Coordinates of C-alpha atoms and ligand atoms in Angstrom, one line a residue:
M505 CA 45.6 -48.8 -37.8
S506 CA 46.2 -49.1 -34.1
V507 CA 43.6 -48.0 -31.6
G508 CA 44.2 -45.8 -28.5
A509 CA 46.6 -43.2 -27.3
P510 CA 50.3 -43.4 -28.2
A511 CA 52.2 -45.0 -25.3
D512 CA 54.3 -42.0 -24.4
L513 CA 51.6 -39.3 -24.6
H514 CA 51.4 -38.9 -20.8
P515 CA 54.4 -40.9 -19.6
R516 CA 54.2 -39.7 -16.0
N517 CA 50.6 -40.6 -15.4
T518 CA 49.4 -44.0 -14.3
M519 CA 45.8 -45.1 -13.9
L520 CA 44.8 -45.6 -10.2
V521 CA 42.6 -48.6 -9.7
S522 CA 41.5 -50.8 -6.9
W523 CA 42.0 -54.5 -7.5
N524 CA 39.8 -57.3 -6.3
C525 CA 42.5 -59.9 -5.6
S526 CA 40.2 -62.4 -3.9
G527 CA 41.3 -66.0 -4.7
E528 CA 44.3 -65.0 -6.7
V529 CA 47.8 -66.4 -6.4
H530 CA 50.6 -63.8 -6.0
L531 CA 54.2 -64.7 -6.6
L532 CA 57.0 -62.9 -4.7
I533 CA 60.4 -63.4 -6.2
G534 CA 63.2 -62.5 -3.7
V535 CA 62.9 -61.6 0.0
S536 CA 63.6 -58.4 1.9
A537 CA 62.5 -56.8 5.1
L538 CA 59.4 -55.5 3.3
T539 CA 58.3 -59.0 2.2
Y540 CA 56.4 -59.7 5.5
T541 CA 54.3 -56.5 5.1
R542 CA 53.6 -57.3 1.5
V543 CA 52.6 -60.9 2.3
Q544 CA 50.3 -59.6 5.0
S545 CA 48.6 -57.3 2.7
I546 CA 48.2 -60.0 0.1
L547 CA 46.6 -62.3 2.7
T548 CA 44.3 -59.5 3.9
N549 CA 43.1 -59.0 0.4
G550 CA 42.1 -62.7 0.1
A551 CA 44.9 -63.8 -2.2
T552 CA 47.5 -66.6 -1.7
P553 CA 51.1 -65.6 -1.5
I554 CA 54.0 -67.8 -2.7
V555 CA 57.5 -66.7 -2.1
I556 CA 60.5 -67.9 -4.0
T557 CA 63.9 -67.2 -2.5
Q558 CA 67.4 -68.3 -3.4
L559 CA 68.4 -68.1 0.2
I560 CA 68.4 -71.9 0.2
D561 CA 70.7 -72.9 3.0
S562 CA 70.1 -70.3 5.6
D563 CA 66.9 -68.9 6.9
D564 CA 68.8 -66.1 8.6
K565 CA 68.0 -63.5 6.0
I566 CA 64.3 -64.4 5.9
P567 CA 62.3 -62.1 8.3
H568 CA 61.3 -64.1 11.4
N569 CA 57.7 -63.0 11.1
L570 CA 57.6 -64.5 7.6
L571 CA 58.9 -67.8 8.9
V572 CA 56.1 -67.8 11.5
L573 CA 53.5 -67.3 8.7
E574 CA 55.1 -70.2 6.9
Q575 CA 54.8 -72.4 10.0
E576 CA 51.2 -71.4 10.3
G577 CA 50.6 -72.4 6.7
S578 CA 49.7 -68.9 5.5
V579 CA 52.5 -68.6 3.0
Q580 CA 54.5 -71.1 1.0
I581 CA 58.2 -70.4 0.7
L582 CA 60.1 -72.1 -2.1
R583 CA 63.8 -72.1 -1.3
R584 CA 65.3 -72.4 -4.8
Q585 CA 66.2 -70.5 -8.0
V586 CA 63.2 -69.1 -9.9
D587 CA 62.4 -70.9 -13.1
I588 CA 60.8 -68.1 -15.1
G589 CA 59.5 -70.2 -18.0
K590 CA 57.8 -72.6 -15.6
D591 CA 57.0 -70.8 -12.3
L592 CA 54.9 -68.0 -13.8
F593 CA 52.8 -70.5 -15.6
T594 CA 52.4 -73.4 -13.2
L595 CA 52.1 -71.9 -9.6
G596 CA 48.8 -70.1 -10.3
R597 CA 45.2 -71.3 -9.9
D598 CA 43.5 -73.8 -12.1
E599 CA 40.8 -71.4 -13.3
V600 CA 43.5 -69.4 -15.1
R601 CA 45.4 -72.5 -16.2
G602 CA 48.1 -72.1 -13.7
V603 CA 49.3 -68.6 -14.6
V604 CA 50.1 -66.5 -11.5
D605 CA 47.9 -63.4 -11.1
K606 CA 50.5 -60.9 -9.9
V607 CA 54.3 -60.9 -9.6
Y608 CA 56.4 -58.9 -7.1
V609 CA 60.2 -58.9 -7.7
N610 CA 62.5 -57.9 -4.9
L611 CA 66.1 -58.7 -6.0
P612 CA 69.4 -57.0 -5.4
T613 CA 70.7 -54.5 -8.0
T614 CA 73.3 -57.2 -9.1
E615 CA 70.4 -59.2 -10.5
E616 CA 69.6 -56.7 -13.3
E617 CA 69.5 -59.4 -16.0
L618 CA 67.1 -61.6 -14.1
K619 CA 64.8 -58.7 -13.3
R620 CA 64.7 -57.7 -16.9
A621 CA 64.0 -61.3 -18.0
I622 CA 61.2 -61.7 -15.5
F623 CA 59.7 -58.4 -16.6
K624 CA 59.8 -59.3 -20.3
E625 CA 58.1 -62.6 -19.6
C626 CA 55.4 -61.0 -17.5
Q627 CA 54.8 -58.2 -19.9
S628 CA 54.5 -60.5 -22.9
N629 CA 52.0 -62.7 -21.0
R630 CA 50.2 -59.7 -19.5
I631 CA 50.9 -60.7 -15.9
P632 CA 51.0 -57.5 -13.8
I633 CA 54.4 -57.1 -12.3
N634 CA 56.0 -54.8 -9.7
T635 CA 59.7 -54.6 -9.3
T636 CA 61.0 -52.9 -6.2
E637 CA 63.0 -49.7 -6.9
S638 CA 62.6 -50.2 -10.7
V639 CA 59.7 -48.4 -12.3
E640 CA 61.0 -49.5 -15.7
Y641 CA 60.5 -53.2 -14.8
S642 CA 57.0 -52.6 -13.3
T643 CA 53.6 -52.5 -14.9
F644 CA 52.1 -51.4 -11.6
T645 CA 53.4 -49.7 -8.4
M646 CA 52.1 -50.0 -4.9
L647 CA 50.3 -47.1 -3.2
S648 CA 50.8 -46.1 0.4
T649 CA 47.4 -47.1 1.7
H650 CA 45.1 -46.5 4.6
T651 CA 42.1 -48.8 5.3
D652 CA 39.3 -48.2 7.8
G653 CA 36.7 -50.8 7.1
D654 CA 35.1 -50.0 3.7
F655 CA 37.0 -46.8 3.4
Q656 CA 40.4 -47.0 1.6
L657 CA 42.8 -44.4 0.6
G658 CA 45.9 -44.7 -1.6
V659 CA 48.7 -42.2 -2.2
T660 CA 51.4 -42.3 -4.8
T661 CA 54.2 -39.9 -5.6
S662 CA 54.8 -41.7 -8.9
G663 CA 58.0 -43.2 -7.7
K664 CA 59.4 -40.1 -6.1
G665 CA 59.7 -41.7 -2.7
C666 CA 57.5 -44.1 -0.7
K667 CA 58.4 -42.5 2.6
L668 CA 57.1 -39.2 1.3
A669 CA 53.9 -40.9 0.1
S670 CA 53.5 -42.5 3.4
R671 CA 54.0 -39.1 5.2
I672 CA 51.5 -37.4 2.9
K673 CA 49.0 -40.2 3.5
R674 CA 49.3 -39.7 7.3
E675 CA 48.7 -36.0 6.9
I676 CA 45.5 -36.7 4.8
V677 CA 44.3 -39.4 7.2
S678 CA 44.7 -37.1 10.2
Q679 CA 42.3 -34.6 8.5
L680 CA 39.6 -37.2 7.9
P681 CA 36.5 -37.5 10.1
K682 CA 37.1 -40.3 12.7
N683 CA 33.9 -42.0 11.6
I684 CA 34.8 -42.3 8.0
N685 CA 34.0 -46.0 7.9
E686 CA 30.6 -45.4 9.5
I687 CA 30.0 -42.7 6.9
C688 CA 30.7 -45.1 4.1
Q689 CA 28.6 -47.8 5.7
S690 CA 25.7 -45.5 6.3
V691 CA 25.6 -43.9 2.9
G692 CA 26.1 -47.3 1.3
A693 CA 23.3 -48.9 3.2
L694 CA 21.0 -46.0 2.3
R695 CA 21.8 -46.3 -1.4
L696 CA 21.1 -50.0 -1.2
K697 CA 17.8 -49.5 0.7
I698 CA 16.6 -46.9 -1.8
Q699 CA 17.5 -49.1 -4.7
E700 CA 15.7 -52.1 -3.1
E701 CA 12.6 -50.2 -2.3
D702 CA 12.5 -48.8 -5.7
R703 CA 12.9 -52.2 -7.2
Q704 CA 10.1 -53.5 -5.1
K705 CA 7.8 -50.6 -6.1
L706 CA 8.7 -51.0 -9.7
S707 CA 8.0 -54.7 -9.7
K708 CA 4.7 -53.9 -8.0
F709 CA 4.2 -51.4 -10.7
K710 CA 5.0 -54.1 -13.3
E711 CA 2.5 -56.5 -11.7
E712 CA -0.2 -53.8 -11.6
Y713 CA 0.6 -52.9 -15.1
E714 CA 0.3 -56.5 -16.3
R715 CA -2.9 -56.9 -14.3
F716 CA -4.2 -53.7 -15.8
L717 CA -3.4 -54.9 -19.3
R718 CA -5.0 -58.2 -18.6
E719 CA -8.1 -57.2 -16.6
E720 CA -8.8 -53.7 -17.8
L721 CA -7.7 -53.9 -21.4
G722 CA -8.2 -57.6 -22.1
E723 CA -11.7 -57.9 -20.7
H724 CA -13.2 -54.5 -21.5
E725 CA -12.0 -53.3 -24.8
D726 CA -14.0 -50.2 -24.5
D727 CA -12.1 -47.1 -25.6
A728 CA -13.5 -44.8 -22.9
V729 CA -12.7 -47.2 -20.0
Q730 CA -9.3 -47.9 -21.4
S731 CA -8.2 -44.2 -21.7
S732 CA -9.5 -43.0 -18.3
K733 CA -8.1 -46.0 -16.4
F734 CA -4.8 -46.0 -18.3
N735 CA -4.2 -42.3 -17.5
N736 CA -4.9 -42.8 -13.8
F737 CA -2.8 -45.8 -13.7
V738 CA 0.1 -44.1 -15.4
S739 CA 0.1 -41.1 -13.2
E740 CA -0.3 -43.2 -10.0
F741 CA 2.2 -45.9 -10.6
N742 CA 4.4 -44.7 -13.4
M743 CA 5.0 -41.0 -13.1
T744 CA 4.8 -40.7 -9.4
E745 CA 7.1 -43.6 -8.7
T746 CA 9.7 -42.5 -11.2
Q747 CA 9.6 -39.0 -9.8
K748 CA 9.9 -40.2 -6.2
K749 CA 12.7 -42.5 -7.1
L750 CA 14.6 -39.6 -8.8
Q751 CA 13.8 -37.3 -6.0
R752 CA 15.2 -39.7 -3.3
S753 CA 18.3 -40.4 -5.3
R754 CA 18.8 -36.7 -5.9
W755 CA 18.2 -36.0 -2.2
L756 CA 20.9 -38.5 -1.2
S757 CA 23.4 -37.0 -3.7
Q758 CA 22.7 -33.5 -2.4
V759 CA 23.2 -34.6 1.2
V760 CA 26.4 -36.4 0.3
E761 CA 27.6 -33.3 -1.5
Y762 CA 26.7 -30.6 0.9
Y763 CA 26.2 -32.0 4.4
P764 CA 29.1 -31.9 6.8
L765 CA 31.0 -35.2 6.2
S766 CA 31.1 -36.3 9.8
K767 CA 27.3 -36.0 10.1
L768 CA 26.7 -38.3 7.2
A769 CA 26.9 -41.3 9.4
D770 CA 23.7 -40.2 11.2
I771 CA 21.3 -39.9 8.3
S772 CA 18.6 -42.5 8.3
I773 CA 16.1 -43.9 5.8
D774 CA 13.4 -42.0 7.9
D775 CA 15.1 -38.7 7.0
I776 CA 14.8 -39.6 3.3
S777 CA 11.3 -40.9 3.6
S778 CA 10.1 -37.8 5.3
A779 CA 12.1 -35.7 2.9
Y780 CA 10.4 -37.0 -0.2
S781 CA 7.0 -37.1 1.4
I782 CA 7.3 -33.5 2.6
S783 CA 8.8 -32.0 -0.5
S784 CA 6.8 -31.4 -3.6
G785 CA 9.4 -32.3 -6.1
D786 CA 12.3 -30.1 -5.0
A787 CA 15.0 -32.1 -3.5
H788 CA 16.6 -29.0 -1.9
T789 CA 13.7 -28.1 0.3
G790 CA 13.2 -31.8 0.9
Y791 CA 16.4 -32.6 2.5
E792 CA 16.8 -29.5 4.7
T793 CA 13.6 -30.0 6.6
P794 CA 14.2 -33.5 8.1
L795 CA 17.8 -32.9 8.9
S796 CA 17.2 -29.7 10.8
S797 CA 14.3 -31.2 12.7
K798 CA 16.3 -34.4 13.3
Q799 CA 17.6 -34.9 16.8
I800 CA 21.4 -34.6 16.6
K801 CA 23.1 -37.1 18.9
G802 CA 24.7 -35.7 22.0
S803 CA 28.5 -35.7 22.4
I804 CA 30.8 -35.8 25.3
S805 CA 34.4 -34.9 25.9
L806 CA 36.6 -35.5 28.9
V807 CA 38.8 -32.4 29.1
G808 CA 41.9 -31.8 31.2
S809 CA 41.9 -28.2 32.6
G810 CA 45.5 -28.2 33.8
P811 CA 46.6 -27.5 37.4
G812 CA 45.0 -24.1 37.9
S813 CA 46.5 -21.2 35.9
V814 CA 44.5 -20.4 32.7
S815 CA 47.9 -20.0 31.0
L816 CA 48.3 -23.8 31.4
L817 CA 45.0 -24.6 29.7
T818 CA 45.2 -26.1 26.3
I819 CA 43.7 -24.4 23.2
G820 CA 41.7 -27.6 22.7
A821 CA 40.2 -27.3 26.2
L822 CA 39.3 -23.7 25.6
Q823 CA 37.6 -24.6 22.4
E824 CA 35.6 -27.3 24.2
I825 CA 34.6 -25.0 27.0
S826 CA 33.4 -22.3 24.7
S827 CA 31.3 -24.6 22.5
A828 CA 29.7 -26.7 25.3
D829 CA 26.0 -26.8 26.1
L830 CA 26.8 -28.2 29.6
V831 CA 30.0 -28.1 31.5
L832 CA 30.4 -30.6 34.3
A833 CA 33.4 -29.5 36.4
D834 CA 35.5 -31.1 39.1
K835 CA 35.4 -29.3 42.5
L836 CA 39.1 -28.7 42.1
V837 CA 38.9 -26.8 38.8
P838 CA 39.8 -23.2 39.9
Q839 CA 37.7 -20.2 39.5
Q840 CA 39.8 -18.5 36.9
V841 CA 39.2 -21.5 34.6
L842 CA 35.5 -21.6 35.4
D843 CA 35.3 -17.9 34.6
L844 CA 36.0 -18.8 31.0
I845 CA 32.7 -20.8 30.6
P846 CA 30.3 -18.6 28.6
I847 CA 27.4 -17.2 30.6
K848 CA 24.8 -18.9 28.5
T849 CA 26.4 -22.3 29.1
E850 CA 24.9 -24.5 31.8
K851 CA 27.5 -25.5 34.3
F852 CA 27.5 -27.9 37.2
I853 CA 30.3 -28.4 39.8
A854 CA 30.7 -31.8 41.4
R855 CA 29.3 -31.8 44.9
K856 CA 32.2 -34.0 46.1
F857 CA 32.8 -33.6 49.8
P858 CA 34.3 -36.1 52.3
G859 CA 32.0 -39.0 52.7
N860 CA 29.8 -38.5 49.6
A861 CA 32.4 -39.0 46.8
E862 CA 30.5 -41.9 45.3
A863 CA 27.1 -40.2 45.4
A864 CA 28.5 -37.0 43.9
Q865 CA 30.2 -38.9 41.1
E866 CA 27.0 -40.7 40.3
E867 CA 25.1 -37.5 40.3
L868 CA 27.5 -36.0 37.9
L869 CA 27.4 -38.9 35.5
S870 CA 23.7 -39.1 35.4
L871 CA 23.4 -35.4 34.7
G872 CA 25.8 -35.8 31.9
L873 CA 23.8 -38.8 30.5
Q874 CA 20.5 -36.9 30.7
A875 CA 22.0 -34.0 28.7
L876 CA 23.5 -36.3 26.2
K877 CA 20.1 -38.0 25.6
L878 CA 18.7 -34.5 24.9
G879 CA 21.4 -34.2 22.2
K880 CA 23.6 -31.7 24.1
K881 CA 27.3 -31.2 23.9
V882 CA 28.6 -32.1 27.3
V883 CA 32.1 -31.2 28.5
R884 CA 33.4 -32.9 31.5
L885 CA 36.1 -30.6 32.8
K886 CA 38.7 -32.3 34.9
Q887 CA 41.5 -30.9 37.0
G888 CA 44.9 -31.6 35.6
D889 CA 44.9 -34.5 33.2
P890 CA 41.8 -36.6 33.0
Y891 CA 43.6 -39.9 33.1
I892 CA 45.9 -39.1 36.1
F893 CA 44.0 -40.0 39.2
G894 CA 40.9 -38.3 37.9
R895 CA 38.6 -41.4 37.4
G896 CA 38.8 -40.4 33.7
G897 CA 39.0 -44.1 32.6
E898 CA 35.9 -45.0 34.7
E899 CA 33.9 -42.1 33.2
Y900 CA 35.0 -43.1 29.7
I901 CA 33.7 -46.6 30.2
F902 CA 30.5 -45.3 31.7
F903 CA 29.6 -43.0 28.8
A904 CA 30.8 -45.4 26.2
K905 CA 28.6 -48.2 27.7
H906 CA 25.6 -45.9 27.3
G907 CA 26.4 -45.3 23.6
F908 CA 28.3 -42.0 23.9
V909 CA 32.0 -42.6 23.3
P910 CA 33.9 -39.6 24.8
T911 CA 36.6 -37.6 23.1
V912 CA 39.4 -37.2 25.6
L913 CA 41.7 -34.2 25.7
P914 CA 44.8 -34.3 27.8
G915 CA 45.6 -31.6 30.3
I916 CA 48.8 -30.6 32.0
T917 CA 48.9 -32.7 35.1
S918 CA 49.6 -31.1 38.5
A919 CA 52.0 -33.9 39.1
L920 CA 54.4 -32.5 36.5
S921 CA 53.5 -28.8 36.6
S922 CA 54.1 -28.6 40.4
T923 CA 57.7 -29.7 40.0
V924 CA 58.2 -26.9 37.4
S925 CA 56.4 -24.2 39.4
S926 CA 58.5 -25.1 42.5
Q927 CA 61.8 -25.1 40.6
I928 CA 62.4 -28.9 40.7
P929 CA 63.7 -30.5 37.5
A930 CA 61.9 -33.8 37.7
T931 CA 64.8 -35.4 35.7
Q932 CA 68.3 -34.1 35.9
R933 CA 71.4 -35.7 34.6
D934 CA 73.3 -37.7 37.3
V935 CA 70.6 -36.9 39.9
A936 CA 67.3 -38.3 38.7
D937 CA 66.7 -40.5 35.7
Q938 CA 63.1 -41.4 36.4
V939 CA 59.8 -40.0 37.7
L940 CA 57.1 -41.8 39.5
I941 CA 53.6 -40.4 39.9
C942 CA 51.6 -42.2 42.6
T943 CA 49.0 -41.6 45.3
G944 CA 49.3 -41.3 49.0
T945 CA 45.8 -42.5 49.6
G946 CA 44.7 -46.0 48.7
R947 CA 41.1 -47.2 48.2
R948 CA 38.7 -46.5 51.1
G949 CA 41.3 -44.2 52.7
V950 CA 43.9 -46.9 53.6
L951 CA 47.6 -46.5 52.7
P952 CA 48.4 -47.5 49.1
N953 CA 51.2 -49.8 47.9
I954 CA 54.3 -48.1 49.0
P955 CA 56.9 -47.8 46.2
E956 CA 60.6 -48.8 46.7
F957 CA 63.1 -46.2 47.4
V958 CA 65.2 -45.4 44.3
E959 CA 68.1 -43.0 44.7
T960 CA 67.8 -41.6 41.2
R961 CA 64.0 -41.2 41.2
T962 CA 61.7 -38.2 41.7
T963 CA 58.5 -39.4 43.3
V964 CA 55.3 -37.4 43.2
F965 CA 52.6 -38.3 45.7
L966 CA 49.2 -36.9 44.9
M967 CA 46.4 -36.9 47.5
S968 CA 49.0 -37.4 50.2
L969 CA 49.1 -34.5 52.6
H970 CA 46.2 -35.4 54.8
R971 CA 47.8 -38.9 55.2
I972 CA 51.3 -37.6 55.9
Q973 CA 51.4 -39.0 59.5
D974 CA 50.9 -42.5 58.1
L975 CA 52.7 -42.2 54.9
V976 CA 56.1 -40.9 56.2
P977 CA 56.7 -43.8 58.7
A978 CA 55.6 -46.3 56.0
L979 CA 58.2 -44.9 53.6
I980 CA 60.9 -45.0 56.2
A981 CA 60.0 -48.5 57.2
K982 CA 60.3 -49.5 53.5
G983 CA 63.9 -48.3 53.4
W984 CA 63.5 -44.7 52.2
D985 CA 66.4 -42.4 53.2
P986 CA 65.0 -40.1 56.0
K987 CA 67.3 -37.3 54.8
V988 CA 66.1 -37.3 51.2
P989 CA 64.9 -33.8 50.2
A990 CA 61.2 -33.2 49.8
A991 CA 58.8 -30.4 48.8
I992 CA 55.2 -29.8 49.5
V993 CA 53.6 -27.9 46.6
E994 CA 50.1 -26.5 47.2
R995 CA 47.8 -24.7 44.8
S996 CA 50.5 -25.0 42.2
S997 CA 50.3 -22.4 39.4
C998 CA 47.7 -20.4 41.3
P999 CA 48.5 -16.9 42.7
D1000 CA 48.4 -18.3 46.2
Q1001 CA 50.8 -21.2 45.5
R1002 CA 52.9 -22.2 48.5
V1003 CA 56.1 -24.3 48.3
T1004 CA 57.5 -25.8 51.5
R1005 CA 61.0 -27.4 51.1
T1006 CA 62.0 -29.9 53.7
R1007 CA 63.3 -33.5 54.2
L1008 CA 61.4 -36.7 54.5
E1009 CA 62.0 -37.0 58.2
D1010 CA 60.7 -33.4 58.9
L1011 CA 57.6 -33.7 56.7
V1012 CA 55.1 -34.5 59.4
D1013 CA 56.2 -31.6 61.6
A1014 CA 56.3 -29.2 58.6
V1015 CA 52.7 -30.1 57.6
E1016 CA 51.5 -29.7 61.1
A1017 CA 53.2 -26.3 61.3
I1018 CA 52.0 -24.8 58.0
G1019 CA 48.5 -26.3 57.9
S1020 CA 46.9 -27.1 54.6
R1021 CA 46.1 -25.1 51.5
P1022 CA 44.5 -27.7 49.2
P1023 CA 45.0 -29.0 46.6
G1024 CA 48.6 -29.9 47.4
L1025 CA 51.1 -32.7 46.7
L1026 CA 54.4 -34.0 47.7
V1027 CA 57.6 -34.3 45.7
I1028 CA 60.4 -36.4 47.1
G1029 CA 63.9 -37.0 45.6
R1030 CA 67.3 -35.5 45.2
A1031 CA 66.1 -33.3 42.3
C1032 CA 64.2 -31.2 44.9
E1033 CA 67.4 -29.3 45.8
V1034 CA 69.2 -29.2 42.5
L1035 CA 68.2 -25.7 41.6
T1036 CA 67.5 -24.1 45.0
G1037 CA 70.3 -25.8 47.0
P1038 CA 70.1 -27.6 50.4
I1039 CA 68.2 -25.8 53.2
E1040 CA 69.7 -25.3 56.6
E1041 CA 66.5 -25.0 58.6
R1042 CA 64.0 -27.9 59.0
W1043 CA 61.6 -26.4 56.4
R1044 CA 61.4 -23.3 54.4
V1045 CA 58.2 -21.8 53.0
Q1046 CA 58.0 -19.8 49.7
E1047 CA 54.7 -18.0 48.8
G1048 CA 53.3 -17.0 45.5
Y1049 CA 53.4 -17.8 41.8
E1050 CA 54.7 -15.4 39.2
T1051 CA 51.8 -15.4 36.8
E1052 CA 50.6 -13.7 33.7
D1053 CA 47.1 -14.9 34.3
F1054 CA 45.5 -11.5 34.4
Q1055 CA 46.7 -10.7 30.8
V1056 CA 46.0 -14.3 29.7
S1057 CA 42.4 -14.2 31.0
D1058 CA 41.8 -10.9 29.2
L1059 CA 43.2 -12.3 26.0
L1060 CA 41.1 -15.4 26.2
K1061 CA 38.0 -13.4 26.9
T1062 CA 38.5 -11.4 23.7
V1063 CA 39.2 -14.6 21.8
T1064 CA 36.1 -16.4 23.1
A1065 CA 33.8 -13.3 23.1
Ligands
SAH2050 N1 43.9 -35.3 37.5 C1 44.6 -34.4 38.4 C2 44.8 -35.1 39.7 C3 43.5 -35.4 40.4 S1 43.8 -36.1 42.0 C4 45.9 -34.0 37.8 O1 46.3 -34.6 36.7 O2 46.5 -33.1 38.3 C5 43.7 -34.7 43.0 C6 45.1 -34.4 43.5 O3 45.9 -33.7 42.6 C7 45.1 -33.5 44.7 O4 44.9 -34.2 45.9 C8 46.5 -32.9 44.7 O5 47.4 -33.8 45.2 C9 46.8 -32.8 43.2 N2 46.6 -31.5 42.6 C10 45.7 -31.1 41.8 N3 45.8 -29.8 41.4 C11 46.9 -29.3 42.1 C12 47.6 -28.1 42.2 N4 47.2 -27.0 41.5 N5 48.6 -28.0 43.0 C13 49.0 -29.1 43.7 N6 48.4 -30.3 43.7 C14 47.4 -30.4 42.9

């Protein structure tokens, strides 16, 4: 009588396993564009790939990356016909008498006969085989995988489409906590530690037990002594240790089951130790006490707040603002955005004024760090986008160096919202095919590198209006067309927005005439007059910004209330 389920009971199901391929030899028959990725994954998993291809004369069809691996000696490519009866049984490692460990077949549909023959040979010799696009000639299929250190995920659609599997995998991966590897490491290390400590205790128990048998029982064979000592001993070393062991393992399982996944990376052996010393046998009460009293590590995000209007704030930024313990804001972040910070939340606005920029920046960073060390959630709110002239990169490095890696949320940069709010299409067919964002102020107040003039480019100069007297002559000296249209956009997207349209040669006079309404920037390029047409006068001023801010603020207040 045969044992096991009939072969076709669940024909659609396959058993998902994770193979340890270390030291194995994997044979790939045939080459395609996928071979390089397959070979890479074989190498990553510690196995040796051997490729057999009939493309004997020309290497043209062999992917270049694969040839590079061959030159490096990472893969052997045999340029000849496969000899089924021989290759499967001689190319493998000695430990398994030359039989290859896995076979991957990737042959054109015209080679149906050969595929079938290879499959039959593998099947009868129990060599796992995968044949591309042929489930019927495969004993295993490849999963779409994701690896992050110790964490691995595999997805299969049972042959319904590897692209679909890959897409589903990406969706799942995007939902995982970012520290998934840390979580695995941390929980794994805890398990190991508990097991090790238990083993030590149990071996101590064994020693004590043997000593007890030897000293207490062997030397004094008095019934009364024996029974009283034995009972003490049992309760002290046997019962209690077993209980504690169970309790700690139960505690860990409970935590893994119920605690927020992303927080699992933070649990320490101290938590467990205090849990089982506090609790009197109930794992539930045991694990809640230490975790709630445990100091949660502070977190920081660098958040772009957009150019000014709350309607240009992202939902992510809003979420961060409303869940912060401390908001550290740029001086430029406008009032209507600051108004969204809940009253209970601490806030600090950078005291950055001419001459003390460095000191103000340091003050802000050290305040952030102090709060982080107290376990607070710090939100560093930055005008526009944090990485466009906002020193966002420097701040990232600073906090990361101190052990607090920031989450960074982009914002709408004033460089690109200003063109929209002043009716300038930054790119426009036949007019502008590129955009350059640069600064009008270099380090320590000197002029920056002056870009070339490109007819079809829209150039946005941030931090430029106070340097306009130096900037304009420098541009003209570099070959910029003095007649090229320009626009000064100030307080873009705020109710008091002002747009001044002019030309490069009239910019200095225009700025002198209108004064300044910071923050403001300069847009230069032919796109400036695409929608509004050329101006006749030397400059033309346009006031105001059509905004829905009032309603938006009300809406947000109800959302965040
Ligand atoms: N990170 C910011 C830029 C910071 S540099 C961003 O992405 O927008 C500061 C410069 O930004 C100012 O000197 C000014 O040139 C420009 N700027 C910021 N907000 C602005 C606004 N609402 N309107 C016009 N220019 C603005």
